[in-house]
């Protein structure tokens, strides 16, 4: 797998100063966590799921979650499990490379049961998404993943806990809830690939729903939880985990109260203003703003419920030539003693010690998403990805 691997080598060569690196399910966890990108969710009940997975892989999707939880009704769980067994068997008939596949379960007991029923086709499975994750529920879930891995002989089954419970949202219980989650995920650190945020559940606890004109960060009660999760669980001192961005719910035009949030000039410069119009019509200008805010607030990757969201997430994840240049300068061996310098782009200060953690994270993102050429911008990357 590689990001932008679905576009031609010639086009990649024109776009990238440093192309995205290849990775596999056996790559180091640190690499996989950074490479998740737009993780596309799909109900486990879809009758053509195997075909859908292959189709999305051909469109640049590198991680998917097959959901047995909130995306299907209670009465469909048994049928969803049976469908997964059939679809994994169909996937196993074709040796073609697939995205990283995770199953979102409801209970810990489902995990070893599903792996047993999948049999040899469990080799196509990267791990499980664990809903409503708390300290107490989390231990049972993570032990179940370990048990399933041992029984199946799989080299590694990862877990991605979803942080979405009211205890995490409510002010009076948040500190202890975060501390408990921290204790649990640290105990199973080698198994936890990334932490996911259930912002829809956070909003539900207060009867809220953000409009397509607003990002998660405009809903202050949600923004406060995101900040605290990053504060406790995503520190850059070696103790932190990758935390992924929340889902964007919209994919069709709604009546607007506010002006579009997408500047016209970058699209005019590339002669693709019709692309800007299409993004606005599909409410993706709000998504683009939220992706930028995700990264500014320490999140990487994003939960997606529509294929149209994947390419924008990946295009905005590519490291710009300017970011790469700054990170390289900061990390030069001769800068080990610290100091400050003007950036190569002569537009900012690079201070070696305070900016080192940012530079290290930027270089990891550059490895998996690549570095754009100096003259290549987001619009070029988005256009190339959408043309396939």
GROMACS .gro file of C-alpha atoms in nm:
model
  388
    1UNK     CA    1   0.000   0.000   0.000
    2UNK     CA    2   0.095   0.360  -0.048
    3UNK     CA    3  -0.094   0.686  -0.043
    4UNK     CA    4  -0.167   0.816  -0.392
    5UNK     CA    5  -0.067   0.472  -0.520
    6UNK     CA    6  -0.389   0.472  -0.725
    7UNK     CA    7  -0.261   0.750  -0.952
    8UNK     CA    8  -0.006   0.689  -1.224
    9UNK     CA    9   0.369   0.696  -1.149
   10UNK     CA   10   0.410   0.976  -1.403
   11UNK     CA   11   0.157   1.197  -1.226
   12UNK     CA   12   0.310   1.117  -0.886
   13UNK     CA   13   0.651   1.218  -1.017
   14UNK     CA   14   0.510   1.554  -1.127
   15UNK     CA   15   0.344   1.615  -0.789
   16UNK     CA   16   0.592   1.495  -0.529
   17UNK     CA   17   0.934   1.613  -0.420
   18UNK     CA   18   0.938   1.295  -0.206
   19UNK     CA   19   0.680   1.030  -0.295
   20UNK     CA   20   0.479   0.853  -0.025
   21UNK     CA   21   0.655   0.538   0.096
   22UNK     CA   22   0.506   0.192   0.062
   23UNK     CA   23   0.386   0.016   0.377
   24UNK     CA   24   0.216  -0.311   0.469
   25UNK     CA   25   0.018  -0.447   0.762
   26UNK     CA   26   0.352  -0.570   0.897
   27UNK     CA   27   0.506  -0.221   0.903
   28UNK     CA   28   0.589  -0.069   1.244
   29UNK     CA   29   0.284   0.046   1.442
   30UNK     CA   30   0.412   0.404   1.445
   31UNK     CA   31   0.411   0.405   1.065
   32UNK     CA   32   0.068   0.244   1.037
   33UNK     CA   33  -0.087   0.484   1.288
   34UNK     CA   34   0.038   0.782   1.087
   35UNK     CA   35  -0.067   0.622   0.757
   36UNK     CA   36  -0.432   0.546   0.845
   37UNK     CA   37  -0.544   0.862   0.667
   38UNK     CA   38  -0.913   0.875   0.586
   39UNK     CA   39  -1.053   0.564   0.754
   40UNK     CA   40  -1.369   0.477   0.564
   41UNK     CA   41  -1.653   0.319   0.761
   42UNK     CA   42  -1.898   0.077   0.603
   43UNK     CA   43  -2.189  -0.119   0.755
   44UNK     CA   44  -2.096  -0.487   0.787
   45UNK     CA   45  -2.432  -0.582   0.636
   46UNK     CA   46  -2.354  -0.467   0.281
   47UNK     CA   47  -2.414  -0.761   0.050
   48UNK     CA   48  -2.137  -0.658  -0.193
   49UNK     CA   49  -1.888  -0.564   0.076
   50UNK     CA   50  -1.593  -0.749  -0.077
   51UNK     CA   51  -1.650  -0.575  -0.409
   52UNK     CA   52  -1.685  -0.239  -0.231
   53UNK     CA   53  -1.356  -0.289  -0.046
   54UNK     CA   54  -1.167  -0.365  -0.366
   55UNK     CA   55  -1.333  -0.070  -0.539
   56UNK     CA   56  -1.233   0.172  -0.263
   57UNK     CA   57  -0.878   0.035  -0.258
   58UNK     CA   58  -0.859   0.130  -0.625
   59UNK     CA   59  -0.962   0.484  -0.530
   60UNK     CA   60  -0.688   0.536  -0.275
   61UNK     CA   61  -0.847   0.412   0.050
   62UNK     CA   62  -0.585   0.249   0.275
   63UNK     CA   63  -0.793   0.181   0.589
   64UNK     CA   64  -1.154   0.071   0.639
   65UNK     CA   65  -1.378  -0.017   0.932
   66UNK     CA   66  -1.653  -0.274   0.883
   67UNK     CA   67  -1.911  -0.178   1.141
   68UNK     CA   68  -2.129  -0.405   1.353
   69UNK     CA   69  -2.215  -0.130   1.599
   70UNK     CA   70  -2.405   0.198   1.556
   71UNK     CA   71  -2.429   0.185   1.177
   72UNK     CA   72  -2.661  -0.117   1.186
   73UNK     CA   73  -2.972  -0.200   1.387
   74UNK     CA   74  -2.968  -0.438   1.682
   75UNK     CA   75  -3.165  -0.694   1.483
   76UNK     CA   76  -2.903  -0.701   1.205
   77UNK     CA   77  -2.600  -0.794   1.418
   78UNK     CA   78  -2.621  -1.171   1.365
   79UNK     CA   79  -2.671  -1.125   0.991
   80UNK     CA   80  -2.384  -0.876   0.981
   81UNK     CA   81  -2.148  -1.125   1.144
   82UNK     CA   82  -2.248  -1.397   0.899
   83UNK     CA   83  -2.202  -1.155   0.611
   84UNK     CA   84  -1.852  -1.067   0.727
   85UNK     CA   85  -1.752  -1.433   0.722
   86UNK     CA   86  -1.881  -1.465   0.364
   87UNK     CA   87  -1.720  -1.143   0.247
   88UNK     CA   88  -1.379  -1.224   0.396
   89UNK     CA   89  -1.393  -1.559   0.216
   90UNK     CA   90  -1.463  -1.372  -0.108
   91UNK     CA   91  -1.173  -1.134  -0.041
   92UNK     CA   92  -0.940  -1.429   0.017
   93UNK     CA   93  -1.007  -1.559  -0.334
   94UNK     CA   94  -0.813  -1.267  -0.481
   95UNK     CA   95  -0.452  -1.205  -0.370
   96UNK     CA   96  -0.477  -0.834  -0.457
   97UNK     CA   97  -0.363  -0.593  -0.188
   98UNK     CA   98  -0.640  -0.463   0.034
   99UNK     CA   99  -0.674  -0.170   0.272
  100UNK     CA  100  -0.609  -0.224   0.642
  101UNK     CA  101  -0.938  -0.380   0.755
  102UNK     CA  102  -1.083  -0.340   1.103
  103UNK     CA  103  -1.409  -0.469   1.247
  104UNK     CA  104  -1.605  -0.249   1.484
  105UNK     CA  105  -1.768  -0.479   1.737
  106UNK     CA  106  -2.023  -0.424   2.014
  107UNK     CA  107  -1.895  -0.657   2.285
  108UNK     CA  108  -1.562  -0.817   2.378
  109UNK     CA  109  -1.710  -1.165   2.326
  110UNK     CA  110  -1.758  -1.097   1.956
  111UNK     CA  111  -1.385  -1.061   1.897
  112UNK     CA  112  -1.256  -1.418   1.953
  113UNK     CA  113  -1.580  -1.559   1.813
  114UNK     CA  114  -1.544  -1.366   1.486
  115UNK     CA  115  -1.176  -1.452   1.448
  116UNK     CA  116  -1.258  -1.820   1.502
  117UNK     CA  117  -1.536  -1.807   1.241
  118UNK     CA  118  -1.317  -1.623   0.991
  119UNK     CA  119  -1.059  -1.900   1.011
  120UNK     CA  120  -0.771  -1.857   0.769
  121UNK     CA  121  -0.930  -1.547   0.614
  122UNK     CA  122  -0.856  -1.362   0.940
  123UNK     CA  123  -0.514  -1.301   0.785
  124UNK     CA  124  -0.689  -1.019   0.597
  125UNK     CA  125  -0.787  -0.855   0.925
  126UNK     CA  126  -0.576  -0.577   1.081
  127UNK     CA  127  -0.770  -0.551   1.405
  128UNK     CA  128  -1.078  -0.423   1.585
  129UNK     CA  129  -1.239  -0.092   1.669
  130UNK     CA  130  -1.356  -0.085   2.032
  131UNK     CA  131  -1.661   0.135   2.100
  132UNK     CA  132  -1.761   0.324   2.415
  133UNK     CA  133  -1.410   0.273   2.551
  134UNK     CA  134  -1.355   0.326   2.924
  135UNK     CA  135  -1.102   0.192   3.170
  136UNK     CA  136  -1.319  -0.100   3.280
  137UNK     CA  137  -1.473  -0.186   2.942
  138UNK     CA  138  -1.138  -0.135   2.774
  139UNK     CA  139  -0.958  -0.407   2.966
  140UNK     CA  140  -1.211  -0.669   2.861
  141UNK     CA  141  -1.194  -0.556   2.497
  142UNK     CA  142  -0.814  -0.552   2.482
  143UNK     CA  143  -0.784  -0.890   2.652
  144UNK     CA  144  -1.027  -1.027   2.395
  145UNK     CA  145  -0.810  -0.895   2.109
  146UNK     CA  146  -0.503  -1.057   2.266
  147UNK     CA  147  -0.692  -1.384   2.312
  148UNK     CA  148  -0.811  -1.383   1.950
  149UNK     CA  149  -0.461  -1.313   1.822
  150UNK     CA  150  -0.312  -1.598   2.022
  151UNK     CA  151  -0.581  -1.844   1.912
  152UNK     CA  152  -0.556  -1.750   1.546
  153UNK     CA  153  -0.179  -1.742   1.518
  154UNK     CA  154  -0.198  -1.396   1.359
  155UNK     CA  155   0.125  -1.197   1.388
  156UNK     CA  156  -0.063  -0.892   1.523
  157UNK     CA  157  -0.420  -0.779   1.571
  158UNK     CA  158  -0.442  -0.411   1.658
  159UNK     CA  159  -0.705  -0.225   1.855
  160UNK     CA  160  -0.845   0.124   1.797
  161UNK     CA  161  -1.048   0.239   2.101
  162UNK     CA  162  -1.323   0.493   2.039
  163UNK     CA  163  -1.347   0.766   2.304
  164UNK     CA  164  -1.714   0.865   2.312
  165UNK     CA  165  -1.873   0.803   2.653
  166UNK     CA  166  -2.059   1.064   2.865
  167UNK     CA  167  -1.804   1.017   3.146
  168UNK     CA  168  -1.544   1.163   2.915
  169UNK     CA  169  -1.769   1.452   2.819
  170UNK     CA  170  -1.902   1.550   3.162
  171UNK     CA  171  -1.676   1.793   3.340
  172UNK     CA  172  -1.702   1.633   3.684
  173UNK     CA  173  -1.590   1.289   3.561
  174UNK     CA  174  -1.357   1.382   3.275
  175UNK     CA  175  -1.026   1.390   3.461
  176UNK     CA  176  -1.071   1.047   3.617
  177UNK     CA  177  -1.212   0.902   3.294
  178UNK     CA  178  -0.907   1.023   3.100
  179UNK     CA  179  -0.672   0.897   3.368
  180UNK     CA  180  -0.837   0.554   3.359
  181UNK     CA  181  -0.822   0.535   2.980
  182UNK     CA  182  -0.458   0.637   2.996
  183UNK     CA  183  -0.380   0.357   3.243
  184UNK     CA  184  -0.551   0.100   3.023
  185UNK     CA  185  -0.405   0.196   2.686
  186UNK     CA  186  -0.056   0.230   2.834
  187UNK     CA  187  -0.082  -0.121   2.976
  188UNK     CA  188  -0.158  -0.250   2.625
  189UNK     CA  189   0.054   0.008   2.438
  190UNK     CA  190   0.191  -0.232   2.175
  191UNK     CA  191  -0.162  -0.333   2.077
  192UNK     CA  192  -0.326   0.011   2.057
  193UNK     CA  193  -0.271   0.150   1.709
  194UNK     CA  194  -0.463   0.478   1.746
  195UNK     CA  195  -0.741   0.641   1.945
  196UNK     CA  196  -1.056   0.756   1.767
  197UNK     CA  197  -1.298   1.030   1.876
  198UNK     CA  198  -1.675   0.972   1.877
  199UNK     CA  199  -1.787   1.332   1.840
  200UNK     CA  200  -2.137   1.233   1.727
  201UNK     CA  201  -2.188   1.062   2.064
  202UNK     CA  202  -2.046   1.364   2.246
  203UNK     CA  203  -2.303   1.587   2.074
  204UNK     CA  204  -2.579   1.335   2.142
  205UNK     CA  205  -2.527   1.364   2.518
  206UNK     CA  206  -2.643   1.726   2.495
  207UNK     CA  207  -2.891   1.694   2.209
  208UNK     CA  208  -2.658   1.879   1.972
  209UNK     CA  209  -2.572   1.837   1.607
  210UNK     CA  210  -2.334   2.066   1.420
  211UNK     CA  211  -2.445   2.206   1.086
  212UNK     CA  212  -2.233   2.183   0.769
  213UNK     CA  213  -2.136   2.546   0.827
  214UNK     CA  214  -1.962   2.454   1.152
  215UNK     CA  215  -1.671   2.231   1.247
  216UNK     CA  216  -1.640   2.024   1.562
  217UNK     CA  217  -1.421   2.302   1.700
  218UNK     CA  218  -1.708   2.551   1.678
  219UNK     CA  219  -1.908   2.339   1.924
  220UNK     CA  220  -1.728   2.449   2.236
  221UNK     CA  221  -1.826   2.159   2.461
  222UNK     CA  222  -1.683   1.919   2.200
  223UNK     CA  223  -1.373   2.130   2.138
  224UNK     CA  224  -1.299   2.120   2.511
  225UNK     CA  225  -1.307   1.740   2.517
  226UNK     CA  226  -1.082   1.714   2.211
  227UNK     CA  227  -0.831   1.948   2.374
  228UNK     CA  228  -0.828   1.742   2.695
  229UNK     CA  229  -0.792   1.411   2.509
  230UNK     CA  230  -0.490   1.547   2.320
  231UNK     CA  231  -0.353   1.695   2.642
  232UNK     CA  232  -0.355   1.363   2.826
  233UNK     CA  233  -0.322   1.101   2.553
  234UNK     CA  234  -0.130   1.254   2.261
  235UNK     CA  235   0.175   1.420   2.413
  236UNK     CA  236   0.489   1.448   2.204
  237UNK     CA  237   0.718   1.322   2.481
  238UNK     CA  238   0.704   0.957   2.374
  239UNK     CA  239   0.402   0.870   2.589
  240UNK     CA  240   0.137   0.983   2.343
  241UNK     CA  241  -0.083   0.797   2.094
  242UNK     CA  242  -0.209   0.899   1.752
  243UNK     CA  243  -0.557   1.051   1.793
  244UNK     CA  244  -0.766   1.066   1.476
  245UNK     CA  245  -1.007   1.338   1.371
  246UNK     CA  246  -1.386   1.316   1.414
  247UNK     CA  247  -1.632   1.216   1.146
  248UNK     CA  248  -1.774   1.469   0.900
  249UNK     CA  249  -2.142   1.384   0.861
  250UNK     CA  250  -2.240   1.571   0.545
  251UNK     CA  251  -2.205   1.486   0.179
  252UNK     CA  252  -2.488   1.668   0.003
  253UNK     CA  253  -2.567   2.036  -0.019
  254UNK     CA  254  -2.775   2.185   0.262
  255UNK     CA  255  -2.931   2.530   0.286
  256UNK     CA  256  -2.656   2.768   0.398
  257UNK     CA  257  -2.655   3.043   0.656
  258UNK     CA  258  -2.290   3.144   0.605
  259UNK     CA  259  -2.064   3.212   0.311
  260UNK     CA  260  -1.852   2.926   0.172
  261UNK     CA  261  -1.527   2.879   0.361
  262UNK     CA  262  -1.313   2.795   0.058
  263UNK     CA  263  -1.110   3.075  -0.102
  264UNK     CA  264  -1.155   3.120  -0.476
  265UNK     CA  265  -0.799   3.228  -0.566
  266UNK     CA  266  -0.618   2.888  -0.542
  267UNK     CA  267  -0.874   2.735  -0.778
  268UNK     CA  268  -0.863   3.028  -1.020
  269UNK     CA  269  -0.484   3.001  -1.039
  270UNK     CA  270  -0.513   2.636  -1.142
  271UNK     CA  271  -0.806   2.697  -1.377
  272UNK     CA  272  -1.035   2.458  -1.189
  273UNK     CA  273  -1.294   2.688  -1.030
  274UNK     CA  274  -1.560   2.429  -1.116
  275UNK     CA  275  -1.389   2.198  -0.865
  276UNK     CA  276  -1.436   2.461  -0.594
  277UNK     CA  277  -1.804   2.486  -0.688
  278UNK     CA  278  -1.843   2.109  -0.665
  279UNK     CA  279  -1.676   2.097  -0.324
  280UNK     CA  280  -1.906   2.368  -0.193
  281UNK     CA  281  -2.215   2.200  -0.338
  282UNK     CA  282  -2.124   1.881  -0.150
  283UNK     CA  283  -2.056   2.067   0.178
  284UNK     CA  284  -1.689   1.973   0.157
  285UNK     CA  285  -1.560   2.323   0.224
  286UNK     CA  286  -1.654   2.271   0.588
  287UNK     CA  287  -1.475   1.936   0.585
  288UNK     CA  288  -1.158   2.097   0.448
  289UNK     CA  289  -1.161   2.356   0.725
  290UNK     CA  290  -1.213   2.088   0.988
  291UNK     CA  291  -0.921   1.882   0.853
  292UNK     CA  292  -0.693   2.183   0.889
  293UNK     CA  293  -0.819   2.240   1.244
  294UNK     CA  294  -0.768   1.871   1.323
  295UNK     CA  295  -0.400   1.897   1.238
  296UNK     CA  296  -0.360   2.229   1.417
  297UNK     CA  297  -0.502   2.064   1.730
  298UNK     CA  298  -0.279   1.757   1.719
  299UNK     CA  299  -0.502   1.504   1.537
  300UNK     CA  300  -0.395   1.295   1.238
  301UNK     CA  301  -0.623   1.103   1.004
  302UNK     CA  302  -1.002   1.116   1.007
  303UNK     CA  303  -1.309   0.898   1.036
  304UNK     CA  304  -1.505   0.909   0.708
  305UNK     CA  305  -1.852   0.783   0.618
  306UNK     CA  306  -1.849   0.872   0.249
  307UNK     CA  307  -1.591   0.795  -0.024
  308UNK     CA  308  -1.602   1.159  -0.137
  309UNK     CA  309  -1.426   1.258   0.187
  310UNK     CA  310  -1.119   1.041   0.134
  311UNK     CA  311  -0.925   1.236  -0.127
  312UNK     CA  312  -0.961   1.574   0.053
  313UNK     CA  313  -0.827   1.418   0.375
  314UNK     CA  314  -0.529   1.269   0.195
  315UNK     CA  315  -0.457   1.580  -0.012
  316UNK     CA  316  -0.442   1.794   0.301
  317UNK     CA  317  -0.221   1.537   0.475
  318UNK     CA  318   0.062   1.572   0.224
  319UNK     CA  319   0.353   1.771   0.366
  320UNK     CA  320   0.419   2.093   0.181
  321UNK     CA  321   0.767   2.165   0.051
  322UNK     CA  322   0.789   2.456   0.296
  323UNK     CA  323   0.700   2.239   0.596
  324UNK     CA  324   0.953   1.978   0.485
  325UNK     CA  325   1.225   2.238   0.443
  326UNK     CA  326   1.161   2.375   0.792
  327UNK     CA  327   1.157   2.028   0.949
  328UNK     CA  328   1.483   1.933   0.777
  329UNK     CA  329   1.655   2.248   0.898
  330UNK     CA  330   1.537   2.196   1.256
  331UNK     CA  331   1.653   1.833   1.265
  332UNK     CA  332   1.999   1.880   1.116
  333UNK     CA  333   2.259   1.708   1.340
  334UNK     CA  334   2.461   2.027   1.374
  335UNK     CA  335   2.153   2.195   1.528
  336UNK     CA  336   2.154   1.957   1.826
  337UNK     CA  337   2.259   2.232   2.066
  338UNK     CA  338   1.955   2.442   1.983
  339UNK     CA  339   1.935   2.795   1.853
  340UNK     CA  340   1.712   2.991   1.623
  341UNK     CA  341   1.730   3.058   1.247
  342UNK     CA  342   1.535   3.218   0.969
  343UNK     CA  343   1.349   2.964   0.757
  344UNK     CA  344   1.470   2.883   0.408
  345UNK     CA  345   1.148   3.045   0.283
  346UNK     CA  346   1.251   3.361   0.477
  347UNK     CA  347   0.903   3.403   0.624
  348UNK     CA  348   0.929   3.265   0.977
  349UNK     CA  349   1.153   3.179   1.271
  350UNK     CA  350   1.256   2.818   1.328
  351UNK     CA  351   1.358   2.761   1.689
  352UNK     CA  352   1.533   2.425   1.714
  353UNK     CA  353   1.439   2.296   2.059
  354UNK     CA  354   1.073   2.412   2.080
  355UNK     CA  355   1.001   2.307   1.720
  356UNK     CA  356   1.178   1.969   1.731
  357UNK     CA  357   0.872   1.759   1.822
  358UNK     CA  358   0.674   1.927   1.543
  359UNK     CA  359   0.956   1.857   1.299
  360UNK     CA  360   0.971   1.489   1.397
  361UNK     CA  361   0.596   1.448   1.349
  362UNK     CA  362   0.617   1.631   1.017
  363UNK     CA  363   0.889   1.396   0.891
  364UNK     CA  364   0.678   1.093   0.985
  365UNK     CA  365   0.384   1.239   0.793
  366UNK     CA  366   0.620   1.311   0.503
  367UNK     CA  367   0.723   0.946   0.499
  368UNK     CA  368   0.369   0.811   0.461
  369UNK     CA  369   0.195   1.093   0.270
  370UNK     CA  370   0.489   1.234   0.077
  371UNK     CA  371   0.621   1.586   0.023
  372UNK     CA  372   0.472   1.805  -0.248
  373UNK     CA  373   0.698   1.980  -0.497
  374UNK     CA  374   0.762   2.345  -0.428
  375UNK     CA  375   0.508   2.467  -0.682
  376UNK     CA  376   0.244   2.202  -0.603
  377UNK     CA  377  -0.044   2.291  -0.374
  378UNK     CA  378  -0.352   2.130  -0.226
  379UNK     CA  379  -0.563   2.197  -0.536
  380UNK     CA  380  -0.317   2.004  -0.757
  381UNK     CA  381  -0.316   1.705  -0.519
  382UNK     CA  382  -0.694   1.708  -0.486
  383UNK     CA  383  -0.746   1.731  -0.861
  384UNK     CA  384  -0.506   1.443  -0.931
  385UNK     CA  385  -0.673   1.223  -0.670
  386UNK     CA  386  -1.023   1.294  -0.796
  387UNK     CA  387  -0.942   1.231  -1.162
  388UNK     CA  388  -0.884   0.859  -1.106
   0.00000   0.00000   0.00000
